[in-house]
Coordinates of C-alpha atoms in Angstrom, one line a residue:
L26 CA -2.0 -23.8 -155.4
F27 CA -4.9 -25.6 -156.9
F28 CA -3.2 -26.4 -160.2
A29 CA 0.2 -27.7 -161.1
P30 CA 1.1 -26.2 -164.4
Q31 CA 4.3 -27.4 -166.1
V32 CA 6.0 -24.1 -165.2
Y33 CA 5.6 -24.7 -161.5
P34 CA 9.0 -25.5 -159.9
Q35 CA 10.1 -28.6 -158.0
E36 CA 7.8 -29.6 -155.1
E37 CA 10.2 -28.7 -152.4
V38 CA 10.8 -25.1 -153.8
A39 CA 7.1 -24.7 -154.5
I40 CA 6.1 -25.6 -150.9
S41 CA 8.7 -23.2 -149.5
I42 CA 7.5 -20.4 -151.8
D43 CA 3.8 -21.0 -151.0
R44 CA 4.5 -21.0 -147.2
L45 CA 6.4 -17.8 -147.4
L46 CA 3.8 -16.1 -149.5
E47 CA 1.0 -17.2 -147.2
S48 CA 2.9 -15.7 -144.3
G49 CA 3.5 -12.5 -146.1
E50 CA 7.3 -12.9 -146.4
I51 CA 7.4 -11.4 -149.9
E52 CA 11.1 -10.3 -149.7
Q53 CA 12.2 -13.8 -148.7
V54 CA 10.1 -15.2 -151.6
K55 CA 11.8 -12.8 -154.1
E56 CA 15.3 -13.8 -152.7
L57 CA 14.5 -17.5 -153.1
I58 CA 13.2 -17.1 -156.6
E59 CA 16.3 -14.9 -157.6
K60 CA 18.6 -17.6 -156.1
K61 CA 16.9 -20.6 -157.8
F62 CA 15.8 -19.3 -161.2
S63 CA 17.1 -17.1 -164.0
P64 CA 15.3 -13.8 -164.8
G65 CA 13.1 -14.3 -167.8
S66 CA 12.8 -18.1 -167.3
L67 CA 9.2 -19.5 -167.2
H68 CA 9.6 -20.5 -163.5
Y69 CA 10.8 -17.0 -162.6
D70 CA 8.1 -15.2 -164.5
F71 CA 5.3 -17.6 -163.2
L72 CA 6.4 -17.1 -159.6
F73 CA 6.7 -13.3 -160.0
A74 CA 3.2 -13.3 -161.4
K75 CA 2.1 -15.1 -158.2
I76 CA 3.9 -12.6 -156.0
Y77 CA 2.2 -9.7 -157.8
F78 CA -1.2 -11.5 -157.3
Y79 CA -0.5 -11.9 -153.5
Q80 CA 0.4 -8.2 -153.3
G81 CA -2.9 -7.3 -154.9
N82 CA -1.4 -6.0 -158.2
Y83 CA -3.8 -8.0 -160.3
L84 CA -3.1 -6.2 -163.5
L85 CA 0.6 -6.9 -163.4
A86 CA 0.0 -10.5 -162.2
K87 CA -2.3 -11.1 -165.2
E88 CA 0.2 -9.5 -167.6
K89 CA 3.2 -11.4 -166.3
L90 CA 1.2 -14.7 -166.4
G91 CA 0.1 -13.9 -169.9
Q92 CA 3.7 -13.8 -171.0
V93 CA 4.2 -17.2 -169.5
L94 CA 1.0 -18.5 -171.1
A95 CA 2.2 -17.2 -174.5
Q96 CA 5.2 -19.5 -174.2
Q97 CA 3.1 -22.5 -172.9
P98 CA -0.2 -22.1 -174.7
R99 CA -1.3 -25.7 -174.3
D100 CA -0.9 -25.9 -170.5
K101 CA -4.5 -26.2 -169.3
D102 CA -3.7 -25.5 -165.7
L103 CA -1.9 -22.3 -166.6
Q104 CA -4.9 -21.3 -168.7
E105 CA -7.1 -21.8 -165.7
I106 CA -4.9 -19.7 -163.5
Y107 CA -4.8 -17.0 -166.1
K108 CA -8.6 -17.0 -166.3
F109 CA -8.7 -16.7 -162.5
Y110 CA -6.2 -13.8 -162.4
S111 CA -8.2 -12.1 -165.1
A112 CA -11.5 -12.5 -163.3
V113 CA -10.0 -11.2 -160.1
Y114 CA -8.6 -8.2 -161.9
E115 CA -11.9 -7.4 -163.6
K116 CA -13.8 -7.7 -160.3
N117 CA -11.4 -5.4 -158.4
K118 CA -10.2 -2.9 -161.0
D119 CA -12.6 -0.2 -159.9
F120 CA -11.9 -0.5 -156.2
Q121 CA -10.5 2.5 -154.2
E122 CA -7.7 2.0 -151.8
Y123 CA -7.3 3.5 -148.4
E124 CA -4.5 3.1 -145.9
S125 CA -3.9 3.0 -142.2
E126 CA -0.7 2.3 -140.3
H127 CA -0.8 -1.4 -141.0
F128 CA -3.5 -2.0 -143.7
R129 CA -4.4 -1.3 -147.2
L130 CA -8.2 -1.4 -147.5
R131 CA -9.8 -1.8 -150.9
L132 CA -13.5 -1.3 -151.5
K133 CA -16.0 0.0 -154.0
T134 CA -16.7 3.7 -153.9
E135 CA -20.3 3.1 -152.9
D136 CA -19.0 1.4 -149.7
I137 CA -16.8 4.3 -148.6
I138 CA -19.1 4.8 -145.6
I139 CA -17.5 1.8 -143.9
K140 CA -13.9 2.8 -144.6
D141 CA -13.1 4.5 -141.2
Y142 CA -14.9 1.8 -139.2
A143 CA -13.2 -1.0 -141.1
L144 CA -9.7 0.5 -140.7
E145 CA -10.2 1.2 -137.1
G146 CA -11.4 -2.3 -136.4
L147 CA -8.6 -3.8 -138.4
E148 CA -6.0 -1.8 -136.4
K149 CA -7.6 -3.0 -133.1
I150 CA -7.5 -6.6 -134.3
Y151 CA -3.9 -6.1 -135.5
A152 CA -2.8 -4.9 -132.0
K153 CA -4.7 -7.7 -130.1
L154 CA -3.7 -10.6 -132.3
G155 CA -0.1 -9.3 -132.7
K156 CA 0.3 -9.2 -129.0
E157 CA -1.4 -12.6 -128.5
F158 CA 0.7 -14.4 -131.1
N159 CA 3.8 -12.2 -130.9
Y160 CA 3.7 -11.8 -134.6
Y161 CA 3.3 -8.6 -136.7
P162 CA 3.3 -8.9 -140.5
Q163 CA 6.0 -7.1 -142.5
G164 CA 4.5 -4.3 -144.6
K165 CA 0.8 -3.4 -144.8
V166 CA -1.7 -6.1 -145.0
L167 CA -4.1 -5.9 -148.0
V168 CA -7.8 -6.3 -147.1
E169 CA -10.5 -6.2 -149.9
I170 CA -14.2 -6.0 -149.0
Q171 CA -16.3 -7.8 -151.6
K172 CA -20.0 -8.2 -152.0

């Protein structure tokens, strides 16, 4: 996280959550948040906004973070994160999503010609790297192709 808004939890918990999110362990992150924070608390809502963002649900992430920002309107770091979430949502709102066995691929309609090649290539990489590192992510991995 580039910013440290007031609603961000204690450093130890924040580091655990960030590591789990970066490795795609969404369910473990949810369990940790549910264990440490009360539903509806600022920490809880802020962290769930972050989960939604990592999952590619940019609209829900922006809305949830907006609820937190409404309660902490003077938090400059939170304002910056909200601007970032909003910008990502605006950039991606018209993307189409296509799925393969292990991936969710998002791209603009005009780029549909690469869809099959991209998904095929991603699946080959998944098999090769999964075998190499003996690691296969839980759930489908989101890939967005940007210009």
